């Protein structure tokens, strides 16, 4: 049987030299594109020539196909889990969006309440002759702006409420209060350290089970194809032995023909038996040739399939590694953003208090005060949205470690 090299060294492109992580490399756009295409594992699958199996060889595929049947079950099992994880993630995403709108509505309601309080103060000052009519108009516009923002947020919340109620099989107008969406605390860096996480995922991630099983199955089939039986071999051998024995008996009877049988008839029987023997030997020889070709073809065919499966497996390793490093970057970015936004809320609130004092002294207009208040509003909404986005990322990360690959 013809043997193929199955080591991964002949499949993957190995760089001529190692480049340090902190070393800068400059490449042209076209060069980069060409290298990416050359290194893409998915394309290497198509570069493997598929072996054409003869009709005789296909007779030997039955055992191989039986081994492949389990793969379908494994693939369907992970597909079902992935679907469930996808639904779970979509549910978290919708709940987070709903919670965002709920929190934004509360902030907008507070903003409207404060804008009305500002209007009342300005109207009082106007009656006392301290504020101008323009100040009153500006404050009234501020209240209108706050009402418009609140109305827009309420509309978004209602749309999300309808969608969420439909998925919960509730009446669309059911009022919902979602708890526990923002209960997740910040993850420590050790939880998402990318190098360790990537190695852990390459060992245990559920998405690898199918690809590893495919590789091992093809490897077993290749080994089994090295010692295939001759199809019908025992029948052919038995027939050949019987015919050989029968011819010998006929030849022995020539010197003393049995009663009722002539020598001529014996010779005819011998000739027919020898013809049958020759046919049986030719059929057996052909069966042996078919077996030998099947060993070569099946081994070659499934070695190619094994190489393709190994490419897919390593492509999956790459996806898991990339996802691990992306999560680490996302969490670090979120932590920095959360710190800055928390500080920003405090600064905006402090600035607003200072602006209110200056407004009371007549140094600012109502429009200036509104801008400062809107700064507080936007800062609080940004912080709330980021906190909820962090919650969603944490849930996605948990599912990733459980076996989900978004």
mmCIF file of C-alpha atoms in Angstrom:
data_model
loop_
_atom_site.group_PDB
_atom_site.id
_atom_site.type_symbol
_atom_site.label_atom_id
_atom_site.label_comp_id
_atom_site.label_asym_id
_atom_site.label_seq_id
_atom_site.Cartn_x
_atom_site.Cartn_y
_atom_site.Cartn_z
ATOM 1 C CA UNK A 1 0.000 0.000 0.000
ATOM 2 C CA UNK A 2 1.248 3.484 -0.845
ATOM 3 C CA UNK A 3 1.982 5.461 2.348
ATOM 4 C CA UNK A 4 1.476 9.219 2.685
ATOM 5 C CA UNK A 5 3.095 11.563 5.154
ATOM 6 C CA UNK A 6 0.444 12.767 7.568
ATOM 7 C CA UNK A 7 2.517 15.094 9.704
ATOM 8 C CA UNK A 8 1.208 18.633 9.896
ATOM 9 C CA UNK A 9 4.527 20.003 8.788
ATOM 10 C CA UNK A 10 3.586 19.449 5.158
ATOM 11 C CA UNK A 11 0.279 21.232 5.590
ATOM 12 C CA UNK A 12 1.073 24.492 7.298
ATOM 13 C CA UNK A 13 3.304 27.338 6.276
ATOM 14 C CA UNK A 14 6.174 27.740 8.732
ATOM 15 C CA UNK A 15 7.826 31.180 8.798
ATOM 16 C CA UNK A 16 11.457 31.282 7.826
ATOM 17 C CA UNK A 17 12.379 33.274 10.921
ATOM 18 C CA UNK A 18 10.854 34.068 14.292
ATOM 19 C CA UNK A 19 9.769 37.649 14.894
ATOM 20 C CA UNK A 20 9.706 39.066 18.415
ATOM 21 C CA UNK A 21 6.354 40.384 19.598
ATOM 22 C CA UNK A 22 7.731 43.890 20.143
ATOM 23 C CA UNK A 23 9.545 44.027 16.799
ATOM 24 C CA UNK A 24 7.934 46.220 14.149
ATOM 25 C CA UNK A 25 7.427 44.688 10.716
ATOM 26 C CA UNK A 26 6.581 46.720 7.628
ATOM 27 C CA UNK A 27 4.818 45.079 4.688
ATOM 28 C CA UNK A 28 3.124 46.464 1.608
ATOM 29 C CA UNK A 29 -0.646 46.162 1.247
ATOM 30 C CA UNK A 30 -0.411 43.709 -1.651
ATOM 31 C CA UNK A 31 2.257 41.660 0.146
ATOM 32 C CA UNK A 32 0.141 41.458 3.285
ATOM 33 C CA UNK A 33 -2.900 40.341 1.305
ATOM 34 C CA UNK A 34 -0.884 37.649 -0.485
ATOM 35 C CA UNK A 35 0.578 36.326 2.775
ATOM 36 C CA UNK A 36 -2.837 36.220 4.404
ATOM 37 C CA UNK A 37 -4.229 34.267 1.453
ATOM 38 C CA UNK A 38 -1.249 31.913 1.519
ATOM 39 C CA UNK A 39 -1.575 31.268 5.245
ATOM 40 C CA UNK A 40 -5.345 30.857 5.276
ATOM 41 C CA UNK A 41 -6.067 27.327 6.456
ATOM 42 C CA UNK A 42 -9.463 27.095 4.788
ATOM 43 C CA UNK A 43 -7.892 27.413 1.327
ATOM 44 C CA UNK A 44 -5.422 24.634 2.083
ATOM 45 C CA UNK A 45 -8.342 22.238 2.356
ATOM 46 C CA UNK A 46 -9.136 22.738 -1.327
ATOM 47 C CA UNK A 47 -5.508 22.219 -2.302
ATOM 48 C CA UNK A 48 -5.702 18.575 -1.229
ATOM 49 C CA UNK A 49 -6.557 16.418 -4.222
ATOM 50 C CA UNK A 50 -9.471 14.077 -3.660
ATOM 51 C CA UNK A 51 -8.735 10.463 -4.571
ATOM 52 C CA UNK A 52 -11.222 8.901 -6.994
ATOM 53 C CA UNK A 53 -12.392 5.538 -5.694
ATOM 54 C CA UNK A 54 -13.028 2.653 -8.069
ATOM 55 C CA UNK A 55 -16.301 0.717 -7.922
ATOM 56 C CA UNK A 56 -14.382 -2.240 -6.492
ATOM 57 C CA UNK A 57 -12.887 -0.054 -3.788
ATOM 58 C CA UNK A 58 -16.277 1.333 -2.794
ATOM 59 C CA UNK A 59 -17.281 -2.161 -1.705
ATOM 60 C CA UNK A 60 -14.829 -1.734 1.165
ATOM 61 C CA UNK A 61 -16.256 1.599 2.329
ATOM 62 C CA UNK A 62 -19.072 0.034 4.320
ATOM 63 C CA UNK A 63 -16.956 -0.433 7.460
ATOM 64 C CA UNK A 64 -15.545 3.084 7.108
ATOM 65 C CA UNK A 65 -19.010 4.565 6.728
ATOM 66 C CA UNK A 66 -20.109 2.827 9.913
ATOM 67 C CA UNK A 67 -17.283 4.560 11.799
ATOM 68 C CA UNK A 68 -18.349 7.894 10.304
ATOM 69 C CA UNK A 69 -21.955 7.572 11.476
ATOM 70 C CA UNK A 70 -21.039 8.580 15.040
ATOM 71 C CA UNK A 71 -19.630 11.865 13.731
ATOM 72 C CA UNK A 72 -23.059 12.971 12.599
ATOM 73 C CA UNK A 73 -24.423 12.464 16.101
ATOM 74 C CA UNK A 74 -21.546 14.422 17.654
ATOM 75 C CA UNK A 75 -21.993 17.242 15.152
ATOM 76 C CA UNK A 76 -25.736 17.417 15.752
ATOM 77 C CA UNK A 77 -25.202 17.401 19.521
ATOM 78 C CA UNK A 78 -22.879 20.418 19.380
ATOM 79 C CA UNK A 79 -25.154 22.163 16.870
ATOM 80 C CA UNK A 80 -28.036 21.788 19.323
ATOM 81 C CA UNK A 81 -25.908 23.167 22.159
ATOM 82 C CA UNK A 82 -24.748 26.065 19.980
ATOM 83 C CA UNK A 83 -28.334 26.885 19.081
ATOM 84 C CA UNK A 84 -29.277 26.875 22.747
ATOM 85 C CA UNK A 85 -26.307 29.097 23.622
ATOM 86 C CA UNK A 86 -27.231 31.440 20.775
ATOM 87 C CA UNK A 87 -30.778 31.757 22.083
ATOM 88 C CA UNK A 88 -29.444 32.330 25.598
ATOM 89 C CA UNK A 89 -27.100 35.072 24.403
ATOM 90 C CA UNK A 90 -29.882 36.735 22.395
ATOM 91 C CA UNK A 91 -32.074 36.649 25.501
ATOM 92 C CA UNK A 92 -29.343 38.312 27.594
ATOM 93 C CA UNK A 93 -28.812 40.874 24.857
ATOM 94 C CA UNK A 94 -32.510 41.766 24.719
ATOM 95 C CA UNK A 95 -32.746 41.971 28.516
ATOM 96 C CA UNK A 96 -29.714 44.236 28.644
ATOM 97 C CA UNK A 97 -31.184 46.493 25.954
ATOM 98 C CA UNK A 98 -34.432 46.648 27.921
ATOM 99 C CA UNK A 99 -32.527 47.420 31.117
ATOM 100 C CA UNK A 100 -30.603 50.155 29.297
ATOM 101 C CA UNK A 101 -33.831 51.785 28.197
ATOM 102 C CA UNK A 102 -35.289 51.419 31.707
ATOM 103 C CA UNK A 103 -32.274 53.075 33.331
ATOM 104 C CA UNK A 104 -32.196 55.782 30.663
ATOM 105 C CA UNK A 105 -35.875 56.496 31.326
ATOM 106 C CA UNK A 106 -35.204 56.937 35.050
ATOM 107 C CA UNK A 107 -32.327 59.317 34.299
ATOM 108 C CA UNK A 108 -34.478 61.227 31.806
ATOM 109 C CA UNK A 109 -37.280 61.473 34.380
ATOM 110 C CA UNK A 110 -34.827 62.901 36.918
ATOM 111 C CA UNK A 111 -33.582 65.293 34.260
ATOM 112 C CA UNK A 112 -37.123 66.486 33.539
ATOM 113 C CA UNK A 113 -37.803 66.926 37.238
ATOM 114 C CA UNK A 114 -34.641 69.016 37.675
ATOM 115 C CA UNK A 115 -35.434 71.107 34.589
ATOM 116 C CA UNK A 116 -38.895 71.864 36.038
ATOM 117 C CA UNK A 117 -37.322 72.853 39.352
ATOM 118 C CA UNK A 118 -34.986 75.189 37.457
ATOM 119 C CA UNK A 119 -37.989 76.697 35.664
ATOM 120 C CA UNK A 120 -39.794 77.274 38.957
ATOM 121 C CA UNK A 121 -36.737 79.045 40.409
ATOM 122 C CA UNK A 122 -36.380 81.254 37.339
ATOM 123 C CA UNK A 123 -40.091 82.093 37.317
ATOM 124 C CA UNK A 124 -39.815 83.074 40.976
ATOM 125 C CA UNK A 125 -36.807 85.275 40.198
ATOM 126 C CA UNK A 126 -38.713 86.795 37.297
ATOM 127 C CA UNK A 127 -41.595 87.693 39.581
ATOM 128 C CA UNK A 128 -39.068 89.223 41.972
ATOM 129 C CA UNK A 129 -37.551 91.195 39.099
ATOM 130 C CA UNK A 130 -34.209 89.407 39.317
ATOM 131 C CA UNK A 131 -34.471 87.285 36.114
ATOM 132 C CA UNK A 132 -35.489 88.399 32.624
ATOM 133 C CA UNK A 133 -38.303 87.109 30.476
ATOM 134 C CA UNK A 134 -35.644 85.599 28.191
ATOM 135 C CA UNK A 135 -34.408 83.507 31.114
ATOM 136 C CA UNK A 136 -37.939 82.192 31.600
ATOM 137 C CA UNK A 137 -38.289 81.312 27.899
ATOM 138 C CA UNK A 138 -34.912 79.531 27.917
ATOM 139 C CA UNK A 139 -35.974 77.519 30.979
ATOM 140 C CA UNK A 140 -39.265 76.612 29.326
ATOM 141 C CA UNK A 141 -37.347 75.400 26.261
ATOM 142 C CA UNK A 142 -35.175 73.315 28.584
ATOM 143 C CA UNK A 143 -38.266 71.651 30.014
ATOM 144 C CA UNK A 144 -39.572 70.977 26.495
ATOM 145 C CA UNK A 145 -36.242 69.445 25.480
ATOM 146 C CA UNK A 146 -36.275 67.231 28.561
ATOM 147 C CA UNK A 147 -39.864 66.143 27.785
ATOM 148 C CA UNK A 148 -38.918 65.309 24.192
ATOM 149 C CA UNK A 149 -35.925 63.247 25.317
ATOM 150 C CA UNK A 150 -38.103 61.453 27.858
ATOM 151 C CA UNK A 151 -40.754 60.747 25.232
ATOM 152 C CA UNK A 152 -38.189 59.327 22.812
ATOM 153 C CA UNK A 153 -36.715 57.081 25.502
ATOM 154 C CA UNK A 154 -40.188 55.943 26.536
ATOM 155 C CA UNK A 155 -40.929 54.972 22.929
ATOM 156 C CA UNK A 156 -37.738 52.909 22.724
ATOM 157 C CA UNK A 157 -38.581 51.243 26.026
ATOM 158 C CA UNK A 158 -42.098 50.392 24.852
ATOM 159 C CA UNK A 159 -40.783 48.768 21.668
ATOM 160 C CA UNK A 160 -38.364 46.654 23.673
ATOM 161 C CA UNK A 161 -41.132 45.836 26.157
ATOM 162 C CA UNK A 162 -43.363 44.554 23.363
ATOM 163 C CA UNK A 163 -40.543 42.402 21.970
ATOM 164 C CA UNK A 164 -39.577 41.020 25.374
ATOM 165 C CA UNK A 165 -43.182 40.303 26.367
ATOM 166 C CA UNK A 166 -43.743 38.469 23.103
ATOM 167 C CA UNK A 167 -40.731 36.241 23.743
ATOM 168 C CA UNK A 168 -41.928 35.668 27.324
ATOM 169 C CA UNK A 169 -45.389 34.833 25.959
ATOM 170 C CA UNK A 170 -46.962 37.704 27.945
ATOM 171 C CA UNK A 171 -49.490 40.285 26.889
ATOM 172 C CA UNK A 172 -47.489 42.889 24.958
ATOM 173 C CA UNK A 173 -48.472 45.692 27.373
ATOM 174 C CA UNK A 174 -47.348 43.827 30.508
ATOM 175 C CA UNK A 175 -45.106 46.048 32.636
ATOM 176 C CA UNK A 176 -41.775 44.361 33.284
ATOM 177 C CA UNK A 177 -39.130 44.928 35.905
ATOM 178 C CA UNK A 178 -35.869 43.114 35.202
ATOM 179 C CA UNK A 179 -33.647 42.354 38.186
ATOM 180 C CA UNK A 180 -30.191 40.824 38.347
ATOM 181 C CA UNK A 181 -29.036 42.037 34.942
ATOM 182 C CA UNK A 182 -26.368 44.323 36.399
ATOM 183 C CA UNK A 183 -25.316 42.182 39.368
ATOM 184 C CA UNK A 184 -22.066 40.870 37.869
ATOM 185 C CA UNK A 185 -18.937 42.286 39.450
ATOM 186 C CA UNK A 186 -15.782 43.101 37.552
ATOM 187 C CA UNK A 187 -13.720 40.079 36.633
ATOM 188 C CA UNK A 188 -10.162 39.926 37.962
ATOM 189 C CA UNK A 189 -7.468 39.903 35.239
ATOM 190 C CA UNK A 190 -6.529 36.329 36.143
ATOM 191 C CA UNK A 191 -9.942 35.208 34.848
ATOM 192 C CA UNK A 192 -9.248 36.335 31.290
ATOM 193 C CA UNK A 193 -5.431 36.276 31.027
ATOM 194 C CA UNK A 194 -5.250 35.485 27.287
ATOM 195 C CA UNK A 195 -2.325 33.092 27.093
ATOM 196 C CA UNK A 196 -3.608 30.781 29.833
ATOM 197 C CA UNK A 197 -7.189 31.138 28.626
ATOM 198 C CA UNK A 198 -6.238 30.211 25.068
ATOM 199 C CA UNK A 199 -4.377 27.111 26.245
ATOM 200 C CA UNK A 200 -7.287 26.110 28.457
ATOM 201 C CA UNK A 201 -9.768 26.509 25.602
ATOM 202 C CA UNK A 202 -7.561 24.517 23.213
ATOM 203 C CA UNK A 203 -7.723 21.658 25.690
ATOM 204 C CA UNK A 204 -11.352 21.702 26.776
ATOM 205 C CA UNK A 205 -13.580 23.772 24.494
ATOM 206 C CA UNK A 206 -16.629 21.819 23.338
ATOM 207 C CA UNK A 207 -16.307 23.004 19.743
ATOM 208 C CA UNK A 208 -13.158 20.880 19.398
ATOM 209 C CA UNK A 209 -14.826 17.559 20.193
ATOM 210 C CA UNK A 210 -16.200 17.072 16.697
ATOM 211 C CA UNK A 211 -12.965 18.029 14.896
ATOM 212 C CA UNK A 212 -10.828 15.838 17.153
ATOM 213 C CA UNK A 213 -13.197 12.917 16.663
ATOM 214 C CA UNK A 214 -13.069 13.386 12.891
ATOM 215 C CA UNK A 215 -9.261 13.308 12.918
ATOM 216 C CA UNK A 216 -9.145 10.192 15.118
ATOM 217 C CA UNK A 217 -11.844 8.457 13.073
ATOM 218 C CA UNK A 218 -10.003 9.019 9.800
ATOM 219 C CA UNK A 219 -6.776 7.885 11.451
ATOM 220 C CA UNK A 220 -8.481 4.634 12.539
ATOM 221 C CA UNK A 221 -9.894 4.100 9.053
ATOM 222 C CA UNK A 222 -6.418 4.546 7.533
ATOM 223 C CA UNK A 223 -5.004 1.964 9.943
ATOM 224 C CA UNK A 224 -7.865 -0.444 9.272
ATOM 225 C CA UNK A 225 -7.355 -0.109 5.504
ATOM 226 C CA UNK A 226 -3.850 -1.549 5.814
ATOM 227 C CA UNK A 227 -5.189 -5.074 6.384
ATOM 228 C CA UNK A 228 -8.431 -5.508 4.437
ATOM 229 C CA UNK A 229 -9.938 -8.955 3.845
ATOM 230 C CA UNK A 230 -10.400 -10.365 0.355
ATOM 231 C CA UNK A 231 -14.122 -10.071 -0.345
ATOM 232 C CA UNK A 232 -15.496 -13.598 -0.901
ATOM 233 C CA UNK A 233 -12.022 -15.002 -0.340
ATOM 234 C CA UNK A 234 -13.108 -17.925 1.846
ATOM 235 C CA UNK A 235 -15.803 -18.917 -0.653
ATOM 236 C CA UNK A 236 -13.346 -18.753 -3.552
ATOM 237 C CA UNK A 237 -10.779 -20.865 -1.651
ATOM 238 C CA UNK A 238 -13.373 -23.444 -0.696
ATOM 239 C CA UNK A 239 -14.593 -23.660 -4.290
ATOM 240 C CA UNK A 240 -11.020 -24.003 -5.607
ATOM 241 C CA UNK A 241 -10.255 -26.760 -3.078
ATOM 242 C CA UNK A 242 -13.443 -28.651 -3.942
ATOM 243 C CA UNK A 243 -12.858 -28.375 -7.696
ATOM 244 C CA UNK A 244 -9.197 -29.412 -7.332
ATOM 245 C CA UNK A 245 -10.258 -32.448 -5.297
ATOM 246 C CA UNK A 246 -13.039 -33.280 -7.765
ATOM 247 C CA UNK A 247 -10.671 -33.101 -10.760
ATOM 248 C CA UNK A 248 -8.216 -35.396 -8.986
ATOM 249 C CA UNK A 249 -10.999 -37.922 -8.321
ATOM 250 C CA UNK A 250 -12.123 -37.788 -11.951
ATOM 251 C CA UNK A 251 -8.580 -38.296 -13.235
ATOM 252 C CA UNK A 252 -8.142 -41.245 -10.887
ATOM 253 C CA UNK A 253 -11.340 -42.831 -12.201
ATOM 254 C CA UNK A 254 -10.053 -42.883 -15.795
ATOM 255 C CA UNK A 255 -8.244 -46.190 -15.239
ATOM 256 C CA UNK A 256 -11.367 -47.777 -13.826
ATOM 257 C CA UNK A 257 -14.488 -45.866 -14.941
ATOM 258 C CA UNK A 258 -17.549 -46.293 -12.720
ATOM 259 C CA UNK A 259 -20.423 -48.345 -14.018
ATOM 260 C CA UNK A 260 -22.549 -46.481 -16.517
ATOM 261 C CA UNK A 261 -19.905 -43.840 -17.284
ATOM 262 C CA UNK A 262 -17.521 -43.871 -20.229
ATOM 263 C CA UNK A 263 -13.958 -42.526 -20.340
ATOM 264 C CA UNK A 264 -15.097 -39.965 -22.849
ATOM 265 C CA UNK A 265 -17.730 -38.682 -20.413
ATOM 266 C CA UNK A 266 -15.109 -38.477 -17.643
ATOM 267 C CA UNK A 267 -12.826 -36.412 -19.886
ATOM 268 C CA UNK A 268 -15.707 -34.056 -20.624
ATOM 269 C CA UNK A 269 -16.413 -33.697 -16.850
ATOM 270 C CA UNK A 270 -12.712 -33.068 -16.227
ATOM 271 C CA UNK A 271 -12.627 -30.366 -18.904
ATOM 272 C CA UNK A 272 -15.693 -28.628 -17.451
ATOM 273 C CA UNK A 273 -14.316 -28.830 -13.903
ATOM 274 C CA UNK A 274 -10.970 -27.387 -15.022
ATOM 275 C CA UNK A 275 -12.834 -24.530 -16.716
ATOM 276 C CA UNK A 276 -14.743 -23.874 -13.514
ATOM 277 C CA UNK A 277 -11.489 -24.064 -11.550
ATOM 278 C CA UNK A 278 -9.808 -21.571 -13.866
ATOM 279 C CA UNK A 279 -12.781 -19.193 -13.529
ATOM 280 C CA UNK A 280 -12.708 -19.516 -9.723
ATOM 281 C CA UNK A 281 -8.952 -18.863 -9.615
ATOM 282 C CA UNK A 282 -9.310 -15.851 -11.907
ATOM 283 C CA UNK A 283 -12.147 -14.508 -9.745
ATOM 284 C CA UNK A 284 -10.063 -15.004 -6.612
ATOM 285 C CA UNK A 285 -7.049 -13.315 -8.218
ATOM 286 C CA UNK A 286 -9.257 -10.378 -9.218
ATOM 287 C CA UNK A 287 -10.648 -10.158 -5.672
ATOM 288 C CA UNK A 288 -7.082 -10.020 -4.339
ATOM 289 C CA UNK A 289 -6.235 -7.254 -6.823
ATOM 290 C CA UNK A 290 -9.374 -5.367 -5.781
ATOM 291 C CA UNK A 291 -8.366 -5.752 -2.134
ATOM 292 C CA UNK A 292 -4.853 -4.491 -2.847
ATOM 293 C CA UNK A 293 -6.168 -1.488 -4.762
ATOM 294 C CA UNK A 294 -8.725 -0.801 -2.039
ATOM 295 C CA UNK A 295 -5.956 -0.765 0.576
ATOM 296 C CA UNK A 296 -4.035 1.766 -1.504
ATOM 297 C CA UNK A 297 -7.022 3.911 -2.486
ATOM 298 C CA UNK A 298 -8.808 3.935 0.865
ATOM 299 C CA UNK A 299 -5.591 4.641 2.737
ATOM 300 C CA UNK A 300 -4.746 7.471 0.351
ATOM 301 C CA UNK A 301 -8.327 8.812 0.323
ATOM 302 C CA UNK A 302 -8.730 8.935 4.099
ATOM 303 C CA UNK A 303 -5.212 10.231 4.690
ATOM 304 C CA UNK A 304 -6.231 13.238 2.571
ATOM 305 C CA UNK A 305 -9.477 13.498 4.547
ATOM 306 C CA UNK A 306 -7.463 13.290 7.768
ATOM 307 C CA UNK A 307 -5.228 16.142 6.607
ATOM 308 C CA UNK A 308 -8.279 18.242 5.794
ATOM 309 C CA UNK A 309 -9.736 17.479 9.220
ATOM 310 C CA UNK A 310 -6.445 18.463 10.881
ATOM 311 C CA UNK A 311 -6.526 21.773 9.008
ATOM 312 C CA UNK A 312 -10.059 22.392 10.291
ATOM 313 C CA UNK A 313 -8.992 21.440 13.812
ATOM 314 C CA UNK A 314 -6.067 23.862 13.779
ATOM 315 C CA UNK A 315 -8.279 26.527 12.263
ATOM 316 C CA UNK A 316 -10.566 26.031 15.269
ATOM 317 C CA UNK A 317 -7.555 26.368 17.583
ATOM 318 C CA UNK A 318 -6.781 29.694 15.902
ATOM 319 C CA UNK A 319 -10.352 30.899 16.402
ATOM 320 C CA UNK A 320 -10.259 30.026 20.089
ATOM 321 C CA UNK A 321 -6.889 31.719 20.561
ATOM 322 C CA UNK A 322 -8.036 34.867 18.772
ATOM 323 C CA UNK A 323 -11.265 34.941 20.769
ATOM 324 C CA UNK A 324 -9.321 34.569 24.024
ATOM 325 C CA UNK A 325 -7.093 37.541 23.243
ATOM 326 C CA UNK A 326 -10.068 39.605 22.052
ATOM 327 C CA UNK A 327 -11.888 39.008 25.328
ATOM 328 C CA UNK A 328 -8.837 40.139 27.291
ATOM 329 C CA UNK A 329 -8.649 43.352 25.261
ATOM 330 C CA UNK A 330 -12.363 43.979 25.668
ATOM 331 C CA UNK A 331 -12.321 43.509 29.430
ATOM 332 C CA UNK A 332 -9.284 45.745 29.875
ATOM 333 C CA UNK A 333 -10.881 48.429 27.699
ATOM 334 C CA UNK A 334 -14.128 48.160 29.630
ATOM 335 C CA UNK A 335 -12.379 48.485 32.988
ATOM 336 C CA UNK A 336 -10.590 51.641 31.871
ATOM 337 C CA UNK A 337 -13.781 53.047 30.351
ATOM 338 C CA UNK A 338 -15.790 52.313 33.501
ATOM 339 C CA UNK A 339 -13.183 54.049 35.676
ATOM 340 C CA UNK A 340 -13.197 57.106 33.432
ATOM 341 C CA UNK A 341 -16.988 57.242 33.199
ATOM 342 C CA UNK A 342 -17.414 56.959 36.966
ATOM 343 C CA UNK A 343 -14.983 59.844 37.386
ATOM 344 C CA UNK A 344 -16.753 61.758 34.636
ATOM 345 C CA UNK A 345 -20.135 61.482 36.374
ATOM 346 C CA UNK A 346 -18.621 62.867 39.568
ATOM 347 C CA UNK A 347 -16.945 65.717 37.679
ATOM 348 C CA UNK A 348 -20.083 66.565 35.697
ATOM 349 C CA UNK A 349 -22.187 66.635 38.871
ATOM 350 C CA UNK A 350 -19.621 68.845 40.595
ATOM 351 C CA UNK A 351 -19.494 71.130 37.567
ATOM 352 C CA UNK A 352 -23.286 71.347 37.512
ATOM 353 C CA UNK A 353 -23.375 72.406 41.164
ATOM 354 C CA UNK A 354 -20.791 75.104 40.385
ATOM 355 C CA UNK A 355 -22.809 76.254 37.367
ATOM 356 C CA UNK A 356 -25.963 76.443 39.462
ATOM 357 C CA UNK A 357 -24.174 78.725 41.925
ATOM 358 C CA UNK A 358 -22.960 80.951 39.104
ATOM 359 C CA UNK A 359 -26.463 80.994 37.620
ATOM 360 C CA UNK A 360 -27.923 82.040 40.958
ATOM 361 C CA UNK A 361 -25.419 84.910 40.970
ATOM 362 C CA UNK A 362 -26.604 85.929 37.506
ATOM 363 C CA UNK A 363 -23.338 84.993 35.798
ATOM 364 C CA UNK A 364 -24.854 82.313 33.517
ATOM 365 C CA UNK A 365 -27.926 82.000 31.317
ATOM 366 C CA UNK A 366 -30.539 79.258 31.588
ATOM 367 C CA UNK A 367 -29.135 77.775 28.371
ATOM 368 C CA UNK A 368 -25.673 77.503 29.961
ATOM 369 C CA UNK A 369 -27.193 75.792 32.973
ATOM 370 C CA UNK A 370 -29.082 73.384 30.710
ATOM 371 C CA UNK A 371 -25.865 72.443 28.893
ATOM 372 C CA UNK A 372 -24.260 71.575 32.209
ATOM 373 C CA UNK A 373 -27.283 69.532 33.277
ATOM 374 C CA UNK A 374 -27.294 67.692 29.926
ATOM 375 C CA UNK A 375 -23.618 66.909 30.548
ATOM 376 C CA UNK A 376 -24.628 65.149 33.782
ATOM 377 C CA UNK A 377 -27.451 63.358 31.970
ATOM 378 C CA UNK A 378 -25.207 62.071 29.176
ATOM 379 C CA UNK A 379 -22.469 61.023 31.597
ATOM 380 C CA UNK A 380 -24.919 58.978 33.677
ATOM 381 C CA UNK A 381 -26.427 57.326 30.605
ATOM 382 C CA UNK A 382 -22.955 56.511 29.227
ATOM 383 C CA UNK A 383 -21.966 54.950 32.547
ATOM 384 C CA UNK A 384 -25.205 52.964 32.829
ATOM 385 C CA UNK A 385 -24.960 51.693 29.242
ATOM 386 C CA UNK A 386 -21.316 50.715 29.679
ATOM 387 C CA UNK A 387 -22.065 48.874 32.919
ATOM 388 C CA UNK A 388 -24.803 46.910 31.165
ATOM 389 C CA UNK A 389 -22.617 46.225 28.126
ATOM 390 C CA UNK A 390 -20.012 44.883 30.530
ATOM 391 C CA UNK A 391 -22.663 42.613 32.012
ATOM 392 C CA UNK A 392 -23.496 41.272 28.558
ATOM 393 C CA UNK A 393 -19.822 40.698 27.756
ATOM 394 C CA UNK A 394 -19.373 38.826 31.044
ATOM 395 C CA UNK A 395 -22.276 36.537 30.223
ATOM 396 C CA UNK A 396 -20.921 35.930 26.721
ATOM 397 C CA UNK A 397 -17.509 35.168 28.220
ATOM 398 C CA UNK A 398 -19.050 32.687 30.667
ATOM 399 C CA UNK A 399 -20.818 30.897 27.804
ATOM 400 C CA UNK A 400 -17.590 30.912 25.768
ATOM 401 C CA UNK A 401 -15.819 29.061 28.569
ATOM 402 C CA UNK A 402 -18.739 26.626 28.725
ATOM 403 C CA UNK A 403 -18.330 25.822 25.021
ATOM 404 C CA UNK A 404 -20.085 28.602 23.064
ATOM 405 C CA UNK A 405 -18.211 30.154 20.156
ATOM 406 C CA UNK A 406 -19.966 33.419 19.183
#
